[in-house]
């Protein structure tokens, strides 16, 4: 393995990049049309800057369109697009309107290093606005990607410390607001498991063919900049035009929609379509394509300025993080953690950190690290630990909430950032506050439940009556461990309604962290589907970790649907089964091994496997199977007494509204006792031993040959 | 198929596998040769069906096609813009796949 370093010095600020994929575009077709589009894209996105020796297609387009620091009334059109229109001979009235200059609002750049190193390509006007840079805002990670590209392709000379300084300035002054950053958190957190299915279909098909939409959510731009983003894609990866940008309807001869036609010029090249279809929307013989429609939406939804960002910009101050934070977290496969984070300020926005965790197995872990705080809401840090069995180095991505009292985020590591810990943090204070509860899942009825309350400011003298969990739930005892942890002994009366309950302390309202259930209806595997990549030669393997969580049927009385209520994780035995897709499917033999005790899947080695048909890679689909035996309460149900003949017919519902024989509507094997009859409702539950089994899907797939994240971007 | 002749080992394997099979629609999955399939529009990691069956495999066979055509610029180094020399260290990825480089943009 011989990396291709951008910066031999190992720039900590610049080395880290976008993990999922900062580049775009794919197409397999090579045709004359593609060549023509490539030329058009290159011309449009890459018009030569007269003064700049570098050839940044973004910067050049921007310079061309923004040489005077203004834009036309047709805000956002590139210079070439305007030239095309005037060649077409638009009416004098339209041309006059376009010639009318309107000020282009931007964010001045006031950093000597950026002014010095970037001005070669990014012209600076009298107000301090620099082309491209002043008209976009991004997360720290997104700015790093941009800086790295400038270093890689346009020979920008920056030392590691300088690059870090540039990224930090831009992330501060040209960063996202809190809400904007929250929407892009899953990108910054480098999550492996997320879903963008609810996002706009056009947006997904245009952008997410190659990278996550988190990349898009990590940026805010004005209209012209969004269009230049498309030009950049076309210049750097010209085949993206056919593969993704055009969209099927555009390929078929014209855009399908005209809703954004008034604001979206044609920034791309494209194959010719009849003039009647292109009139008014394009100067290149093609109507707006899917990317244009998406850009129009992004312009309105992710514009350069937002009220929240303006407010923050006016009220900006250093948000103090120093002090103690209470931590509550969960690591898949390893259970909960609780503890503290102590932050010590060493400079403006820079902290030394000390994490002290208590694991589920009772082990105490101390981690030391550093971190930076961006834009008043975003923490980026790193901590290390040499304790055996602990993840040695963890990156930290946290978001501070509006009240400055809570943070949440992910700590992660792994070749593909696949090993992570979800954490919530609460600023320690003298005001009693409950952050969360461990062991808050209790059967109805039950006695002797021991739950641990995690929070802050618990006074030394605490009695059981200080805690309120609702009618029918009695706190029999309270034992204060320290100001952040209290153990409770709780009983639950019979007949208490099932569902969520809040836990309150004296006059302080707490979270709905108590769950009451009658019995366990099944177990589920998370994550599902699991995801792993073969490796070991070209780059390390991507591991996957599983855990099983018990659940009870929800209010609808039917298990295995969205109404189910997840309870606690449970110990299980793990195994793999074939996921048959084709006759003779043999993936199970080759994809890797699942530890039967820990639920950790280790994929097989990468590369062609001569033992497989066609020397296929060791990729494939398998089932992950979890089995366990638990002693659970037998469900107490009252059979419906039919009021009349009609109701006693085949409607299948009992007196509680529960569907009889609900398990028949599912394919899960553990539903066999979902509606067991029948005992008096007020009698103590009979404990029965049940076997549970669940299956999940595991995909073992190919590696990625580009490592966008070198995991060093916050090291000092 | 009378106008198509198998010229390499893999093609002959395919031919042998379906020898005697009538031209019929299904099972479709068995008919699709390994490799990129425009019908299925496979993604890099997961195919259109949410699994791995429709993916290129072995990926090393198709890797340089992706490289030269910028087909997966986020997953494979692209020859056009960023990594023009990537293929130098490995001339035949199917045979010499262990010398394929990981790049760090």
PDB file of C-alpha atoms in Angstrom, chain A residues 2-4 6 21 23-28 148 152-153 209-210 236-239 531 533 537-539 582-583 606-608 613-617 620-621 697 699-708 710, chain B residues 10 13-14 17 30 34 36 42 44-46 50-53 55-60 62-63 65-66 69-78 80-83 86 94 97-98 100-105:
ATOM      1  CA  UNK A   2       1.569   3.236  -1.009  1.00  0.00           C
ATOM      2  CA  UNK A   3      -0.560   6.214  -0.254  1.00  0.00           C
ATOM      3  CA  UNK A   4      -0.568   9.175  -2.538  1.00  0.00           C
ATOM      4  CA  UNK A   6      -1.204  15.392  -0.829  1.00  0.00           C
ATOM      5  CA  UNK A  21     -17.515  10.644  -1.150  1.00  0.00           C
ATOM      6  CA  UNK A  23     -16.666  13.571  -5.674  1.00  0.00           C
ATOM      7  CA  UNK A  24     -19.462  13.014  -8.002  1.00  0.00           C
ATOM      8  CA  UNK A  25     -20.401  11.559 -11.263  1.00  0.00           C
ATOM      9  CA  UNK A  26     -20.272   8.274 -13.014  1.00  0.00           C
ATOM     10  CA  UNK A  27     -21.077   7.029 -16.397  1.00  0.00           C
ATOM     11  CA  UNK A  28     -19.928   4.178 -18.451  1.00  0.00           C
ATOM     12  CA  UNK A 148      -7.481  19.579   0.110  1.00  0.00           C
ATOM     13  CA  UNK A 152      -4.121  18.609  -4.707  1.00  0.00           C
ATOM     14  CA  UNK A 153      -5.155  20.153  -7.975  1.00  0.00           C
ATOM     15  CA  UNK A 209     -25.608   8.200  -6.908  1.00  0.00           C
ATOM     16  CA  UNK A 210     -22.055   8.753  -5.780  1.00  0.00           C
ATOM     17  CA  UNK A 236     -13.792  17.395 -12.992  1.00  0.00           C
ATOM     18  CA  UNK A 237     -15.985  14.405 -13.789  1.00  0.00           C
ATOM     19  CA  UNK A 238     -17.633  15.128 -17.127  1.00  0.00           C
ATOM     20  CA  UNK A 239     -19.482  11.843 -17.442  1.00  0.00           C
ATOM     21  CA  UNK A 531     -22.832  -3.722   6.514  1.00  0.00           C
ATOM     22  CA  UNK A 533     -16.468  -4.703   3.631  1.00  0.00           C
ATOM     23  CA  UNK A 537      -4.754  -6.583   1.842  1.00  0.00           C
ATOM     24  CA  UNK A 538      -5.468  -3.378   0.027  1.00  0.00           C
ATOM     25  CA  UNK A 539      -6.897  -1.816   3.167  1.00  0.00           C
ATOM     26  CA  UNK A 582     -29.791 -17.574  -6.457  1.00  0.00           C
ATOM     27  CA  UNK A 583     -29.716 -21.329  -6.855  1.00  0.00           C
ATOM     28  CA  UNK A 606     -10.400  -8.891  -0.292  1.00  0.00           C
ATOM     29  CA  UNK A 607      -9.326  -9.833  -3.774  1.00  0.00           C
ATOM     30  CA  UNK A 608     -10.577 -12.493  -6.190  1.00  0.00           C
ATOM     31  CA  UNK A 613     -17.238 -19.405  -9.125  1.00  0.00           C
ATOM     32  CA  UNK A 614     -15.750 -16.914 -11.590  1.00  0.00           C
ATOM     33  CA  UNK A 615     -13.138 -16.086  -8.953  1.00  0.00           C
ATOM     34  CA  UNK A 616     -15.645 -13.830  -7.318  1.00  0.00           C
ATOM     35  CA  UNK A 617     -14.756 -11.697  -4.337  1.00  0.00           C
ATOM     36  CA  UNK A 620     -22.319 -11.761  -0.442  1.00  0.00           C
ATOM     37  CA  UNK A 621     -25.522 -11.669   1.533  1.00  0.00           C
ATOM     38  CA  UNK A 697     -29.555  -9.194   6.859  1.00  0.00           C
ATOM     39  CA  UNK A 699     -24.227  -7.386   3.392  1.00  0.00           C
ATOM     40  CA  UNK A 700     -20.575  -8.061   2.898  1.00  0.00           C
ATOM     41  CA  UNK A 701     -19.366  -5.974   0.028  1.00  0.00           C
ATOM     42  CA  UNK A 702     -16.339  -4.550  -1.720  1.00  0.00           C
ATOM     43  CA  UNK A 703     -13.847  -2.072  -0.314  1.00  0.00           C
ATOM     44  CA  UNK A 704     -13.408   1.538  -1.296  1.00  0.00           C
ATOM     45  CA  UNK A 705     -10.142   2.384  -2.984  1.00  0.00           C
ATOM     46  CA  UNK A 706     -10.075   5.981  -1.869  1.00  0.00           C
ATOM     47  CA  UNK A 707      -9.672   6.848   1.762  1.00  0.00           C
ATOM     48  CA  UNK A 708     -11.248  10.212   2.155  1.00  0.00           C
ATOM     49  CA  UNK A 710      -7.439   9.947   7.243  1.00  0.00           C
TER      50      UNK A 710
ATOM     51  CA  UNK B  10     -15.112 -17.519 -18.110  1.00  0.00           C
ATOM     52  CA  UNK B  13     -17.984 -21.601 -18.043  1.00  0.00           C
ATOM     53  CA  UNK B  14     -21.056 -19.550 -18.751  1.00  0.00           C
ATOM     54  CA  UNK B  17     -23.577 -23.690 -17.304  1.00  0.00           C
ATOM     55  CA  UNK B  30     -28.931 -16.747 -13.458  1.00  0.00           C
ATOM     56  CA  UNK B  34     -21.026 -11.259 -13.480  1.00  0.00           C
ATOM     57  CA  UNK B  36     -21.482  -4.344 -14.241  1.00  0.00           C
ATOM     58  CA  UNK B  42     -25.719  -1.592  -9.613  1.00  0.00           C
ATOM     59  CA  UNK B  44     -20.700   0.326  -5.900  1.00  0.00           C
ATOM     60  CA  UNK B  45     -21.644  -1.419  -2.706  1.00  0.00           C
ATOM     61  CA  UNK B  46     -25.216  -2.533  -3.072  1.00  0.00           C
ATOM     62  CA  UNK B  50     -30.473  -4.042  -1.848  1.00  0.00           C
ATOM     63  CA  UNK B  51     -28.053  -6.957  -1.980  1.00  0.00           C
ATOM     64  CA  UNK B  52     -24.706  -7.770  -3.475  1.00  0.00           C
ATOM     65  CA  UNK B  53     -25.647 -10.184  -6.210  1.00  0.00           C
ATOM     66  CA  UNK B  55     -22.372  -6.134  -8.213  1.00  0.00           C
ATOM     67  CA  UNK B  56     -19.235  -6.478 -10.236  1.00  0.00           C
ATOM     68  CA  UNK B  57     -17.244  -9.406  -8.969  1.00  0.00           C
ATOM     69  CA  UNK B  58     -14.427  -9.834  -8.893  1.00  0.00           C
ATOM     70  CA  UNK B  59     -14.255  -6.093  -8.707  1.00  0.00           C
ATOM     71  CA  UNK B  60     -10.618  -6.188  -9.746  1.00  0.00           C
ATOM     72  CA  UNK B  62     -13.558  -4.059 -13.777  1.00  0.00           C
ATOM     73  CA  UNK B  63     -11.526  -1.759 -11.613  1.00  0.00           C
ATOM     74  CA  UNK B  65     -12.592   0.526 -16.411  1.00  0.00           C
ATOM     75  CA  UNK B  66     -13.946   2.523 -13.521  1.00  0.00           C
ATOM     76  CA  UNK B  69     -13.815   6.308 -17.207  1.00  0.00           C
ATOM     77  CA  UNK B  70     -14.275   8.074 -13.839  1.00  0.00           C
ATOM     78  CA  UNK B  71     -17.169   5.764 -13.255  1.00  0.00           C
ATOM     79  CA  UNK B  72     -16.971   5.741  -9.473  1.00  0.00           C
ATOM     80  CA  UNK B  73     -14.816   8.758  -8.685  1.00  0.00           C
ATOM     81  CA  UNK B  74     -15.742   8.625  -5.034  1.00  0.00           C
ATOM     82  CA  UNK B  75     -14.878   4.978  -4.630  1.00  0.00           C
ATOM     83  CA  UNK B  76     -12.156   4.431  -7.215  1.00  0.00           C
ATOM     84  CA  UNK B  77      -9.310   6.814  -8.050  1.00  0.00           C
ATOM     85  CA  UNK B  78     -10.101   8.682 -11.249  1.00  0.00           C
ATOM     86  CA  UNK B  80      -8.947  12.118 -15.479  1.00  0.00           C
ATOM     87  CA  UNK B  81      -8.475  14.597 -12.659  1.00  0.00           C
ATOM     88  CA  UNK B  82      -6.936  13.382  -9.495  1.00  0.00           C
ATOM     89  CA  UNK B  83      -4.861  10.223  -9.786  1.00  0.00           C
ATOM     90  CA  UNK B  86      -2.683   5.228  -9.928  1.00  0.00           C
ATOM     91  CA  UNK B  94      -6.972  -9.466 -11.392  1.00  0.00           C
ATOM     92  CA  UNK B  97      -4.561  -7.338  -6.985  1.00  0.00           C
ATOM     93  CA  UNK B  98      -2.627  -7.236  -3.748  1.00  0.00           C
ATOM     94  CA  UNK B 100      -3.333  -2.156  -5.829  1.00  0.00           C
ATOM     95  CA  UNK B 101      -2.863   1.115  -4.034  1.00  0.00           C
ATOM     96  CA  UNK B 102      -5.185   2.818  -1.664  1.00  0.00           C
ATOM     97  CA  UNK B 103      -5.113   6.546  -2.320  1.00  0.00           C
ATOM     98  CA  UNK B 104      -5.448   9.396   0.129  1.00  0.00           C
ATOM     99  CA  UNK B 105      -6.866  12.472  -1.531  1.00  0.00           C
TER     100      UNK B 105
END
